[in-house]
CSV table of C-alpha atoms in Angstrom, one decimal:
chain,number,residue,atom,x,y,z
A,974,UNK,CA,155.1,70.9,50.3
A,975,UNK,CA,152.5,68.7,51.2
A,976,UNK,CA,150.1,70.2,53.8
A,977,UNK,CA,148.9,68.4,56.8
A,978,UNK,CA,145.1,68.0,54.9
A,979,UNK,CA,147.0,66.9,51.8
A,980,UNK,CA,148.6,64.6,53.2
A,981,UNK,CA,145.1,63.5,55.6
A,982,UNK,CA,143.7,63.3,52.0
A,983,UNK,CA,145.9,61.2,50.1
A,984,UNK,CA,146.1,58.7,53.1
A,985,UNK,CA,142.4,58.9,52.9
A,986,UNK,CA,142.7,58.2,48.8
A,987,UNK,CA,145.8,55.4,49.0
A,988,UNK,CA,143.8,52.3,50.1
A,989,UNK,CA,141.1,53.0,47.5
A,990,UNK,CA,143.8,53.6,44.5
A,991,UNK,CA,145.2,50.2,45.5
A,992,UNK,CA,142.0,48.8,45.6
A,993,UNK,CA,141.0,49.6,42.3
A,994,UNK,CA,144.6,49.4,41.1
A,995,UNK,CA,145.1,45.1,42.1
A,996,UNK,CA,141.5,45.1,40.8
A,997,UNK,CA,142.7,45.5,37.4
A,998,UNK,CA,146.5,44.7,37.9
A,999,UNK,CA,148.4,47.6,37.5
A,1000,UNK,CA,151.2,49.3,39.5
A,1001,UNK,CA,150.9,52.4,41.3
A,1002,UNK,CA,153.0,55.1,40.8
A,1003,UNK,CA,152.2,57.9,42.1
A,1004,UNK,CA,148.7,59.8,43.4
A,1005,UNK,CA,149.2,63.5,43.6
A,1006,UNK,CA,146.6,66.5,44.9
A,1007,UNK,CA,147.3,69.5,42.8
A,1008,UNK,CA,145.2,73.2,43.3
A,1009,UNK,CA,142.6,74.0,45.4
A,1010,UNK,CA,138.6,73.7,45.2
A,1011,UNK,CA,136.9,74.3,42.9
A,1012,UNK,CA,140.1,73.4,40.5
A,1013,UNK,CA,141.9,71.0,43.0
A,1014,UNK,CA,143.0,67.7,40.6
A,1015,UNK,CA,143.3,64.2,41.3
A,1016,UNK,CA,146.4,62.8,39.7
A,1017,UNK,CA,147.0,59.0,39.8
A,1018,UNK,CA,150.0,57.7,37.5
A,1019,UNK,CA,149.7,53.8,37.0
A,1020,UNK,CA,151.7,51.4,35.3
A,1021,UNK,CA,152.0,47.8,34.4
A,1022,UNK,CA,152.9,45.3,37.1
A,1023,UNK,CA,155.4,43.9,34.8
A,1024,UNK,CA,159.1,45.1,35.0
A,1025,UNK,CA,160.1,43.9,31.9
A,1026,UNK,CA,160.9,47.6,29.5
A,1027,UNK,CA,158.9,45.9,27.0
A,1028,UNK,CA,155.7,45.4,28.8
A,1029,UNK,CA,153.1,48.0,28.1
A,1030,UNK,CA,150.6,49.7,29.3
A,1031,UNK,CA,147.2,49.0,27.3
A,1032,UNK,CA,145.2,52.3,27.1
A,1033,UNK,CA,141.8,50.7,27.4
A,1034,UNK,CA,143.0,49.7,30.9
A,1035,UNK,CA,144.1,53.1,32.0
A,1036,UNK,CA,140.7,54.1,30.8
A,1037,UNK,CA,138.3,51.4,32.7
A,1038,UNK,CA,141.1,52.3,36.1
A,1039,UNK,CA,139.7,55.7,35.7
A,1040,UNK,CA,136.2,54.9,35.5
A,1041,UNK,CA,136.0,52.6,38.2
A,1042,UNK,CA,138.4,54.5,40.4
A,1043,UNK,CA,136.0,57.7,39.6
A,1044,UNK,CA,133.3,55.6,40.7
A,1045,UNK,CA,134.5,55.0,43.9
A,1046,UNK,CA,135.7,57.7,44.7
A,1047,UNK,CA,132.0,59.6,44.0
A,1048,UNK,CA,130.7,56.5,46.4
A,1049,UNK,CA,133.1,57.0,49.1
A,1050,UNK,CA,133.5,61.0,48.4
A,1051,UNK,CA,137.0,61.3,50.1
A,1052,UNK,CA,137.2,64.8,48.6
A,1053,UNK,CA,135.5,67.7,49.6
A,1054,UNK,CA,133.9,69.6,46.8
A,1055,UNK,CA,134.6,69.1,43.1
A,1056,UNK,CA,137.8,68.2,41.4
A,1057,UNK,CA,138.9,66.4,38.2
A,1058,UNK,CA,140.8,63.0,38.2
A,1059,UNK,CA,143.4,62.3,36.0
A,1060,UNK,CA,144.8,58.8,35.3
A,1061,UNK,CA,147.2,58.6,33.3
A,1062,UNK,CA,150.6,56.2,32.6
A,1063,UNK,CA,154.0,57.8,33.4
A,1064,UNK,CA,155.3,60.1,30.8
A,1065,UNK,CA,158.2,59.9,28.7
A,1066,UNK,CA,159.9,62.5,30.3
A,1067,UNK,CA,159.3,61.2,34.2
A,1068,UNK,CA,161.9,61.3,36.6
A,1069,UNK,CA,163.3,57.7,37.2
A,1070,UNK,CA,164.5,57.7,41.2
A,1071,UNK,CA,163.4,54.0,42.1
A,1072,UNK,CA,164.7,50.5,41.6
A,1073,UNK,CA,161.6,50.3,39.2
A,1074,UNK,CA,161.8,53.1,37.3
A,1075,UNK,CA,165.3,52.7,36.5
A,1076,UNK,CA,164.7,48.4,35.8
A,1077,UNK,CA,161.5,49.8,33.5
A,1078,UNK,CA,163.7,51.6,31.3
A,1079,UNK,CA,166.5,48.9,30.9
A,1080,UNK,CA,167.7,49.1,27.3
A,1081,UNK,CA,167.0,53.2,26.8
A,1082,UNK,CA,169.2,55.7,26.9
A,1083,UNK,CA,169.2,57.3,29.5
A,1084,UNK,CA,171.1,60.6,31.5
A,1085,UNK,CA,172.0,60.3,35.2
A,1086,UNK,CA,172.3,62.9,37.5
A,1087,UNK,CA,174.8,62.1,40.4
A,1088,UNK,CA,173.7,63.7,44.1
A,1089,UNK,CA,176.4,66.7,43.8
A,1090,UNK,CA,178.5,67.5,47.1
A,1091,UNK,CA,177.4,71.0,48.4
A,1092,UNK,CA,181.1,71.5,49.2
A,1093,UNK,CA,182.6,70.6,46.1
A,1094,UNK,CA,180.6,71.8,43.9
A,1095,UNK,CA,180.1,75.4,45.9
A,1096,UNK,CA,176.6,75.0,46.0
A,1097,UNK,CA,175.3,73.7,43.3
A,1098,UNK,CA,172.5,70.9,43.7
A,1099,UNK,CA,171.2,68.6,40.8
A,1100,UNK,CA,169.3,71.3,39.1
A,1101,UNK,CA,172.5,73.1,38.6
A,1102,UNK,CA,174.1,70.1,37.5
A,1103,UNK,CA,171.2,68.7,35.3
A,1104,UNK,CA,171.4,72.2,33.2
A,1105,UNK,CA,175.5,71.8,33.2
A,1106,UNK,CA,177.7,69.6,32.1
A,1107,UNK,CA,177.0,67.0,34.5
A,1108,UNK,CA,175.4,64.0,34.0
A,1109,UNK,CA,176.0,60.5,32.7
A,1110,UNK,CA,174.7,59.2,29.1
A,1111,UNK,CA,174.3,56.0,28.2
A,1112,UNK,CA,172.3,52.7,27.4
A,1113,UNK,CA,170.9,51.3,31.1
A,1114,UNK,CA,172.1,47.7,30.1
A,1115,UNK,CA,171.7,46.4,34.4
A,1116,UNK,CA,169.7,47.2,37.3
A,1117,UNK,CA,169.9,45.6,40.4
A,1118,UNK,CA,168.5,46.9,43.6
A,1119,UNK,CA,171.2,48.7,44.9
A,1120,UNK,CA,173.3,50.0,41.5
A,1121,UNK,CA,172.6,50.6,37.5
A,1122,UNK,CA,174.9,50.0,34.8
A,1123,UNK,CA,175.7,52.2,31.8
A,1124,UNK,CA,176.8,51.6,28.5
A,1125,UNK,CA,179.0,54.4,27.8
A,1126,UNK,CA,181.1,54.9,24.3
A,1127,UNK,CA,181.5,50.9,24.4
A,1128,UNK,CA,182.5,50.7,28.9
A,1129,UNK,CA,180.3,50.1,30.7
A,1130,UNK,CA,179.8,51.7,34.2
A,1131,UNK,CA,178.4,51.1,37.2
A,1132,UNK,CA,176.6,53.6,39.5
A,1133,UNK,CA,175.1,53.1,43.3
A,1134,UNK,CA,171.5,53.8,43.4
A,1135,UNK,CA,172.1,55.8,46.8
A,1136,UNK,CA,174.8,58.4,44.6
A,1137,UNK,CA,172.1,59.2,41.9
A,1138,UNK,CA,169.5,61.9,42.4
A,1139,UNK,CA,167.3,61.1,39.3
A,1140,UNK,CA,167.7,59.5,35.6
A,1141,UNK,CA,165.8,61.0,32.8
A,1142,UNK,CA,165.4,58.7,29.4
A,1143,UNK,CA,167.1,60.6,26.4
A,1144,UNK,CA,164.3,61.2,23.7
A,1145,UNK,CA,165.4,60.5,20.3
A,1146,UNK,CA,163.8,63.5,19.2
């Protein structure tokens, strides 16, 4: 949970991300405060701009993000005390919950866990059903902004966005 200073903090940190971000036209993801000074860590997750799944992110330009975010953020010193900033592109193994992450991953497998009914399901919650047999496999051949489509054993099916609590892409390892 995200304290009242956190969350003071990351508004504070937002506009200059975004800044620095358009400046070298990438995507935000995701800025995250983890720890406490002296270790606190300043996590910023970029990504291309560009939706298509075969659009990458070049490495060089996660690296100049990070030094010119770094430098404005030691100019502007939003952040009490020392911490270390991360940037970094989203991982292999990220959650996929938005209309991006899900169109950014069209063509990859992928497993879908469904939001799971408290009362059917006597109590158990997506974790539960992410380490059952729950889930959805298959190739994410569609995404439009309210639904996904899945390639299952040749059918394909279609899934509301609202009814899915996260996708995960299937490593082929």
């Amino acid at each position: 949970m995200t304290s009242k200073r956190e969350a003071q903090l990351l508004g504070e940190l937002a506009p200059l991300v975004d800044e620095v971000a358009a400046e070298f036209d990438v995507h935000v993801l995701d800025v995250e405060l983890k720890g406490a000074h002296p270790r606190r860590v300043v996590r910023v997750v970029v990504d291309t701009v560009d939706m298509d799944p075969a659009a990458l992110l070049d490495i060089d330009v996660v690296a100049a993000v990070s030094r010119k975010l770094g430098a404005v953020l030691d100019d502007r010193d939003p952040i009490p005390g020392t911490y270390t900033l991360e940037v970094t592109s989203p991982g292999a193994d990220r959650r996929l919950t938005t209309f991006r992450d899900f169109a950014r991953n069209r063509g990859r497998q992928v497993r879908i866990i469904q939001i799971v009914d408290a009362e059917a399901s006597d109590g158990a919650g997506p974790d539960e059903a992410e380490s059952g047999a729950a889930g959805l496999v298959g190739e994410l051949t569609a995404v439009t902004s309210d639904a996904i489509t899945l390639r299952v054993d040749s059918s394909d099916i279609t899934v509301a966005l609202d009814t899915v609590d996260h996708g995960k892409v299937v490593l082929p390892w």
